Tab-separated table of C-alpha atoms in Angstrom:
chain	number	residue	atom	x	y	z
A	1	MET	CA	-56.225	64.682	12.835
A	2	ILE	CA	-55.136	68.262	13.630
A	3	GLN	CA	-51.730	69.581	12.624
A	4	LEU	CA	-50.328	72.968	13.591
A	5	LYS	CA	-47.160	73.935	11.754
A	6	GLY	CA	-45.190	77.043	12.684
A	7	LEU	CA	-48.362	78.844	13.717
A	8	SER	CA	-47.971	82.483	14.742
A	9	LYS	CA	-50.314	85.374	15.411
A	10	ALA	CA	-49.186	88.967	15.975
A	11	PHE	CA	-51.367	91.953	16.861
A	12	GLN	CA	-50.340	95.496	15.998
A	13	THR	CA	-51.000	98.170	18.616
A	14	LYS	CA	-50.274	101.883	18.296
A	15	THR	CA	-46.862	101.478	19.869
A	16	GLN	CA	-45.745	97.889	19.287
A	17	THR	CA	-46.327	94.485	17.774
A	18	VAL	CA	-47.592	91.891	20.278
A	19	THR	CA	-46.982	88.248	19.383
A	20	ALA	CA	-49.756	86.237	21.021
A	21	VAL	CA	-48.854	82.902	19.413
A	22	ASP	CA	-45.240	82.303	18.514
A	23	ASN	CA	-44.247	79.527	16.094
A	24	VAL	CA	-46.397	76.747	17.585
A	25	SER	CA	-46.288	73.265	16.079
A	26	LEU	CA	-48.523	70.512	17.484
A	27	SER	CA	-50.133	67.266	16.434
A	28	ILE	CA	-53.498	66.241	17.926
A	29	ASP	CA	-54.724	62.693	17.350
A	30	GLU	CA	-58.227	61.733	16.311
A	31	GLY	CA	-60.500	60.904	19.243
A	32	GLU	CA	-58.249	62.268	21.982
A	33	ILE	CA	-58.878	64.994	24.543
A	34	PHE	CA	-55.963	67.378	24.159
A	35	GLY	CA	-55.423	70.063	26.799
A	36	ILE	CA	-53.671	73.391	26.337
A	37	ILE	CA	-52.824	75.079	29.632
A	38	GLY	CA	-51.253	78.389	30.536
A	39	TYR	CA	-51.764	81.455	32.670
A	40	SER	CA	-53.638	84.524	31.425
A	41	GLY	CA	-51.786	86.080	28.515
A	42	ALA	CA	-50.016	82.862	27.527
A	43	GLY	CA	-51.726	82.867	24.122
A	44	LYS	CA	-53.872	79.767	24.543
A	45	SER	CA	-57.238	81.377	23.708
A	46	THR	CA	-55.769	83.017	20.616
A	47	LEU	CA	-54.354	79.652	19.606
A	48	VAL	CA	-57.719	77.893	19.819
A	49	ARG	CA	-59.352	80.657	17.770
A	50	LEU	CA	-56.778	80.053	15.055
A	51	LEU	CA	-57.992	76.448	14.776
A	52	ASN	CA	-61.325	77.524	13.271
A	53	LYS	CA	-60.011	80.786	11.803
A	54	LEU	CA	-61.927	83.072	14.122
A	55	GLU	CA	-58.476	84.655	14.118
A	56	THR	CA	-56.344	84.708	10.982
A	57	ALA	CA	-52.802	83.463	11.427
A	58	THR	CA	-49.924	85.814	10.711
A	59	SER	CA	-47.922	82.795	9.543
A	60	GLY	CA	-48.019	79.017	9.692
A	61	GLU	CA	-50.758	76.536	8.893
A	62	VAL	CA	-53.623	74.617	10.506
A	63	THR	CA	-54.777	71.414	8.834
A	64	ILE	CA	-57.682	69.231	9.968
A	65	GLU	CA	-57.934	65.819	8.364
A	66	GLY	CA	-55.531	66.980	5.673
A	67	GLU	CA	-57.473	70.139	4.770
A	68	SER	CA	-55.785	73.477	5.327
A	69	ILE	CA	-58.063	75.729	7.386
A	70	THR	CA	-55.772	78.737	7.081
A	71	SER	CA	-56.211	78.928	3.302
A	72	LEU	CA	-60.019	78.680	3.276
A	73	LYS	CA	-62.325	81.639	2.618
A	74	GLY	CA	-66.015	82.351	2.106
A	75	GLN	CA	-68.344	79.390	1.740
A	76	SER	CA	-65.493	76.867	1.989
A	77	LEU	CA	-64.537	78.271	5.393
A	78	ARG	CA	-68.155	78.308	6.581
A	79	SER	CA	-68.550	74.670	5.560
A	80	ALA	CA	-65.340	73.698	7.349
A	81	ARG	CA	-66.469	75.483	10.521
A	82	GLN	CA	-69.596	73.326	10.644
A	83	GLU	CA	-67.297	70.434	11.487
A	84	ILE	CA	-65.629	72.379	14.322
A	85	GLY	CA	-67.876	73.016	17.323
A	86	MET	CA	-66.909	75.597	19.942
A	87	VAL	CA	-67.850	76.005	23.609
A	88	PHE	CA	-67.196	79.343	25.299
A	89	GLN	CA	-66.401	80.385	28.866
A	90	HIS	CA	-69.463	82.635	29.224
A	91	PHE	CA	-71.850	80.378	27.276
A	92	ASN	CA	-72.694	82.911	24.470
A	93	LEU	CA	-76.336	81.828	24.447
A	94	LEU	CA	-79.149	83.765	22.765
A	95	TRP	CA	-81.131	85.032	25.740
A	96	SER	CA	-84.391	85.522	23.807
A	97	ARG	CA	-84.371	81.868	22.721
A	98	THR	CA	-85.329	78.768	24.684
A	99	VAL	CA	-82.957	75.862	25.290
A	100	ALA	CA	-84.350	74.005	22.270
A	101	GLU	CA	-84.187	77.111	20.083
A	102	ASN	CA	-80.578	77.816	21.096
A	103	ILE	CA	-79.561	74.262	20.207
A	104	ALA	CA	-81.480	74.459	16.928
A	105	PHE	CA	-79.857	77.726	15.834
A	106	PRO	CA	-76.885	76.164	13.945
A	107	LEU	CA	-79.304	73.762	12.265
A	108	GLU	CA	-81.417	76.678	11.050
A	109	ILE	CA	-78.315	78.272	9.559
A	110	ALA	CA	-77.564	74.940	7.865
A	111	LYS	CA	-81.128	75.077	6.456
A	112	GLN	CA	-82.276	71.776	7.892
A	113	SER	CA	-85.997	71.043	7.867
A	114	LYS	CA	-88.036	71.640	11.019
A	115	GLN	CA	-88.602	67.901	11.422
A	116	GLU	CA	-84.864	67.184	11.193
A	117	ARG	CA	-84.096	70.023	13.616
A	118	ASN	CA	-86.580	68.828	16.210
A	119	LYS	CA	-85.262	65.280	16.058
A	120	ARG	CA	-81.643	66.407	16.414
A	121	VAL	CA	-82.451	68.850	19.232
A	122	GLN	CA	-84.137	66.110	21.263
A	123	GLU	CA	-81.149	63.792	20.724
A	124	LEU	CA	-78.821	66.493	22.031
A	125	VAL	CA	-81.055	67.422	24.953
A	126	ASN	CA	-80.958	63.797	26.038
A	127	LEU	CA	-77.202	63.566	25.474
A	128	VAL	CA	-76.385	66.520	27.737
A	129	GLY	CA	-78.988	65.720	30.395
A	130	LEU	CA	-81.426	68.599	29.924
A	131	GLU	CA	-84.643	66.624	29.595
A	132	GLY	CA	-87.607	68.739	30.696
A	133	ARG	CA	-85.784	72.051	30.219
A	134	GLU	CA	-86.347	72.380	26.465
A	135	ASP	CA	-88.707	75.357	26.861
A	136	SER	CA	-86.676	77.167	29.526
A	137	TYR	CA	-84.822	80.395	28.794
A	138	PRO	CA	-81.142	80.918	29.706
A	139	SER	CA	-82.110	83.261	32.561
A	140	GLN	CA	-83.947	80.327	34.167
A	141	LEU	CA	-80.911	78.010	34.078
A	142	SER	CA	-77.959	77.454	36.381
A	143	GLY	CA	-74.408	77.987	35.121
A	144	GLY	CA	-73.907	74.278	34.565
A	145	GLN	CA	-77.172	73.981	32.638
A	146	LYS	CA	-76.233	76.941	30.447
A	147	GLN	CA	-72.939	75.290	29.598
A	148	ARG	CA	-74.761	72.053	28.765
A	149	VAL	CA	-76.842	74.054	26.287
A	150	GLY	CA	-73.623	75.500	24.881
A	151	ILE	CA	-72.164	72.019	24.475
A	152	ALA	CA	-75.338	70.692	22.826
A	153	ARG	CA	-75.398	73.636	20.417
A	154	ALA	CA	-71.729	73.056	19.549
A	155	LEU	CA	-72.558	69.421	18.710
A	156	ALA	CA	-75.622	70.218	16.586
A	157	ASN	CA	-73.922	69.762	13.199
A	158	ASN	CA	-72.107	66.555	14.203
A	159	PRO	CA	-68.665	68.172	14.268
A	160	LYS	CA	-65.461	66.154	14.160
A	161	VAL	CA	-63.705	68.539	16.545
A	162	LEU	CA	-64.935	70.289	19.689
A	163	LEU	CA	-63.017	73.338	20.906
A	164	CYS	CA	-63.552	74.304	24.560
A	165	ASP	CA	-62.212	77.737	25.501
A	166	GLU	CA	-62.137	77.910	29.327
A	167	ALA	CA	-65.462	76.056	29.303
A	168	THR	CA	-65.470	75.487	33.079
A	169	SER	CA	-63.818	78.678	34.351
A	170	ALA	CA	-67.124	80.365	35.227
A	171	LEU	CA	-68.416	77.335	37.154
A	172	ASP	CA	-68.109	76.169	40.750
A	173	PRO	CA	-65.996	73.038	41.453
A	174	LYS	CA	-68.918	70.596	41.686
A	175	THR	CA	-70.482	71.865	38.461
A	176	THR	CA	-67.061	71.828	36.800
A	177	ASP	CA	-66.718	68.135	37.625
A	178	SER	CA	-70.135	67.384	36.120
A	179	ILE	CA	-69.269	69.230	32.889
A	180	LEU	CA	-65.912	67.443	32.656
A	181	ALA	CA	-67.693	64.120	33.146
A	182	LEU	CA	-70.086	65.068	30.332
A	183	LEU	CA	-67.205	65.938	27.985
A	184	THR	CA	-65.513	62.627	28.805
A	185	ASP	CA	-68.757	60.783	28.083
A	186	ILE	CA	-69.204	62.617	24.773
A	187	ASN	CA	-65.617	61.835	23.802
A	188	LYS	CA	-66.181	58.125	24.426
A	189	LYS	CA	-69.643	57.868	22.876
A	190	LEU	CA	-68.979	59.936	19.758
A	191	GLY	CA	-65.221	59.437	19.323
A	192	LEU	CA	-65.026	63.221	19.177
A	193	THR	CA	-61.659	64.993	19.185
A	194	ILE	CA	-61.709	67.625	21.949
A	195	VAL	CA	-59.244	70.498	22.321
A	196	LEU	CA	-59.590	72.017	25.766
A	197	ILE	CA	-58.130	75.376	26.798
A	198	THR	CA	-57.729	76.040	30.523
A	199	HIS	CA	-55.595	77.623	33.209
A	200	GLU	CA	-56.632	74.962	35.753
A	201	MET	CA	-54.424	71.898	36.075
A	202	HIS	CA	-57.114	69.789	37.751
A	203	VAL	CA	-59.146	70.090	34.521
A	204	ILE	CA	-56.194	68.671	32.573
A	205	ARG	CA	-55.739	65.951	35.177
A	206	LYS	CA	-59.347	64.802	35.102
A	207	ILE	CA	-60.033	64.371	31.396
A	208	CYS	CA	-57.078	65.039	29.082
A	209	HIS	CA	-54.966	62.390	27.393
A	210	ARG	CA	-52.173	64.766	26.389
A	211	VAL	CA	-51.290	68.325	27.317
A	212	ALA	CA	-49.320	71.266	25.948
A	213	VAL	CA	-48.083	73.967	28.323
A	214	MET	CA	-47.974	77.504	26.934
A	215	GLU	CA	-45.950	80.470	28.126
A	216	ASN	CA	-45.488	83.795	26.319
A	217	GLY	CA	-47.095	82.461	23.161
A	218	ARG	CA	-44.916	79.361	22.923
A	219	VAL	CA	-45.457	75.705	23.772
A	220	VAL	CA	-42.759	75.046	26.364
A	221	GLU	CA	-43.663	71.416	27.090
A	222	GLU	CA	-45.949	68.764	25.611
A	223	GLY	CA	-46.698	65.109	26.189
A	224	PRO	CA	-49.024	62.511	27.761
A	225	VAL	CA	-50.594	63.875	30.937
A	226	LEU	CA	-49.260	61.113	33.180
A	227	GLN	CA	-45.744	61.563	31.800
A	228	VAL	CA	-45.856	65.328	32.271
A	229	PHE	CA	-47.136	64.856	35.832
A	230	ARG	CA	-44.432	62.366	36.630
A	231	LYS	CA	-41.469	64.230	35.138
A	232	PRO	CA	-42.247	67.875	34.373
A	233	GLN	CA	-39.276	69.490	32.666
A	234	GLU	CA	-39.986	73.228	32.558
A	235	HIS	CA	-40.445	75.596	35.493
A	236	MET	CA	-43.926	76.588	34.317
A	237	THR	CA	-44.998	72.948	34.072
A	238	LYS	CA	-43.628	72.189	37.517
A	239	GLU	CA	-45.711	75.062	38.922
A	240	PHE	CA	-48.907	73.660	37.405
A	241	VAL	CA	-48.161	70.078	38.440
A	242	ARG	CA	-47.304	71.123	41.997
A	243	GLN	CA	-50.797	72.597	42.372
A	244	ILE	CA	-52.453	69.190	42.316
A	245	THR	CA	-49.829	66.520	42.951
A	246	GLU	CA	-48.633	67.937	46.255
A	247	PRO	CA	-50.812	68.511	49.320
A	248	GLU	CA	-52.446	71.899	49.707
A	249	GLU	CA	-50.509	72.541	52.900
A	250	ASP	CA	-47.032	73.940	52.250
A	251	ALA	CA	-44.726	70.928	52.406
A	252	SER	CA	-41.652	73.012	53.095
A	253	GLU	CA	-43.055	74.273	56.391
A	254	ILE	CA	-43.654	70.749	57.655
A	255	VAL	CA	-40.552	69.207	56.163
A	256	PHE	CA	-37.880	71.718	56.928
A	257	ASN	CA	-39.039	73.340	60.142
A	258	GLU	CA	-39.134	70.168	62.232
A	259	GLU	CA	-36.094	69.686	64.419
A	260	GLU	CA	-35.752	65.966	63.827
A	261	THR	CA	-33.018	63.684	62.550
A	262	GLY	CA	-33.121	61.519	59.446
A	263	ALA	CA	-33.736	62.126	55.785
A	264	VAL	CA	-36.843	63.773	54.367
A	265	VAL	CA	-37.681	62.095	51.071
A	266	GLN	CA	-40.294	62.791	48.425
A	267	LEU	CA	-41.605	59.623	46.770
A	268	LYS	CA	-43.377	59.681	43.414
A	269	PHE	CA	-45.193	56.611	42.145
A	270	LEU	CA	-47.742	55.508	39.567
A	271	GLU	CA	-51.066	53.737	40.021
A	272	ASN	CA	-49.726	50.179	40.217
A	273	LYS	CA	-47.656	51.111	43.255
A	274	ALA	CA	-50.403	52.943	45.142
A	275	GLU	CA	-51.912	49.711	46.428
A	276	GLN	CA	-48.613	48.072	47.356
A	277	PRO	CA	-47.280	48.165	50.964
A	278	PHE	CA	-43.813	49.425	50.012
A	279	ILE	CA	-43.473	51.480	53.206
A	280	SER	CA	-44.047	48.471	55.447
A	281	LYS	CA	-41.589	46.450	53.328
A	282	VAL	CA	-38.925	49.104	53.859
A	283	ILE	CA	-39.429	48.998	57.615
A	284	ARG	CA	-39.251	45.196	57.718
A	285	GLN	CA	-36.237	44.800	55.436
A	286	PHE	CA	-34.058	47.637	56.716
A	287	ASP	CA	-33.082	48.978	60.120
A	288	VAL	CA	-34.980	52.241	59.684
A	289	ASP	CA	-38.045	54.007	61.038
A	290	VAL	CA	-40.404	55.749	58.619
A	291	ASN	CA	-42.735	58.615	59.441
A	292	ILE	CA	-45.256	59.692	56.789
A	293	ILE	CA	-45.398	63.492	56.708
A	294	GLN	CA	-48.022	64.043	54.002
A	295	GLY	CA	-49.115	62.754	50.630
A	296	LYS	CA	-51.615	62.915	47.813
A	297	ILE	CA	-52.798	60.709	44.931
A	298	SER	CA	-54.119	62.384	41.761
A	299	GLN	CA	-56.241	60.593	39.154
A	300	THR	CA	-55.669	61.110	35.410
A	301	GLN	CA	-57.280	59.590	32.318
A	302	ARG	CA	-54.349	57.200	31.948
A	303	GLY	CA	-54.033	56.229	35.611
A	304	SER	CA	-53.129	57.752	38.960
A	305	TYR	CA	-50.011	59.439	40.206
A	306	GLY	CA	-48.936	59.763	43.827
A	307	SER	CA	-46.613	62.028	45.765
A	308	LEU	CA	-45.618	61.164	49.341
A	309	PHE	CA	-43.298	62.927	51.792
A	310	ILE	CA	-41.671	60.685	54.420
A	311	ARG	CA	-38.923	61.002	57.014
A	312	ILE	CA	-36.563	58.022	57.237
A	313	LYS	CA	-34.531	57.623	60.431
A	314	GLY	CA	-31.548	55.308	60.762
A	315	SER	CA	-27.891	55.072	59.871
A	316	HIS	CA	-26.740	56.652	56.637
A	317	GLU	CA	-25.963	53.194	55.225
A	318	GLU	CA	-29.413	51.771	56.038
A	319	ILE	CA	-31.168	54.847	54.665
A	320	GLU	CA	-29.272	54.510	51.377
A	321	LYS	CA	-30.186	50.813	51.179
A	322	ALA	CA	-33.853	51.693	51.724
A	323	LEU	CA	-33.734	54.363	49.008
A	324	ASP	CA	-32.027	51.983	46.575
A	325	TYR	CA	-34.766	49.424	47.240
A	326	LEU	CA	-37.502	51.977	46.521
A	327	ARG	CA	-35.853	53.019	43.269
A	328	GLU	CA	-35.530	49.379	42.208
A	329	GLU	CA	-39.295	49.158	42.744
A	330	GLU	CA	-39.708	51.996	40.194
A	331	ILE	CA	-40.581	54.537	42.858
A	332	GLU	CA	-38.853	57.867	42.423
A	333	ALA	CA	-37.135	58.879	45.662
A	334	GLU	CA	-35.705	62.379	45.996
A	335	VAL	CA	-33.936	63.345	49.226
A	336	MET	CA	-35.201	66.793	50.244
A	337	GLU	CA	-33.194	67.169	53.444
A	338	HIS	CA	-30.599	65.303	55.495
A	339	ALA	CA	-30.350	65.980	59.224
């Protein structure tokens, strides 16, 4: 669906050349929600603006359904952009226009008749859950409602791709969840390809199928969300994953400051193991005691992923047998500390 090949973007300042996007190559499948995550300055927002040529690439190519966006100009580019909707962090609504008039704006530019516009606006109002607010102005709306208007406006021309640049960053957690649920619903109902830019890993966890991690303009890691959660390879990815797969309380303080014997072990397991009593099986089958220190299960689009810290007490031989059993059950077991 979307192919990025050797994509780079450099900005020239008075004193130096700053490379915001550095030789990025990615493939995004039709109908998937693809997340791009990174801290501020990683280049992710510049990257998403290259997808619809709001920024012009220094080198490389963007193709959508086989058509090169980077080579388009004038009317051809404007036509291509009608198939790429965009949702912004700060809504970018027209404050002198009502909800209905904001949603209708792209349709006016496309020179649709008033009858066609009104019909499409009402469809979109219903889709994003803004019934009864058609005549309200942005100043009369909550943050979540404003973003729903932004999403409806981005969908006005029936785009094939929806770009979301930090679409939930200005919202509180509860409103963020409602907007993410809306995007998931739109993805399923319309089969829309969504590219989502964020610095928040819980956003990736909740709705994305695959994720690319950016650092200093480069993609340092990419893959299915559940796979990246389970086995992050790069330091940056591990930082993001740790934010939501491990308990909020600092594990090291609990794990390493207790003056107790035994082995402290971190267990990592997927959804099919979350409901199985593997801890009780360990206690019954081996001469060990198990104390659960802390744990957390995180839900993703492709299933859940759990992380659990336990302390196993017993002889070295019995502890090793217990760990071997867990690994045979496809549960990752990493010994954090022996005492």
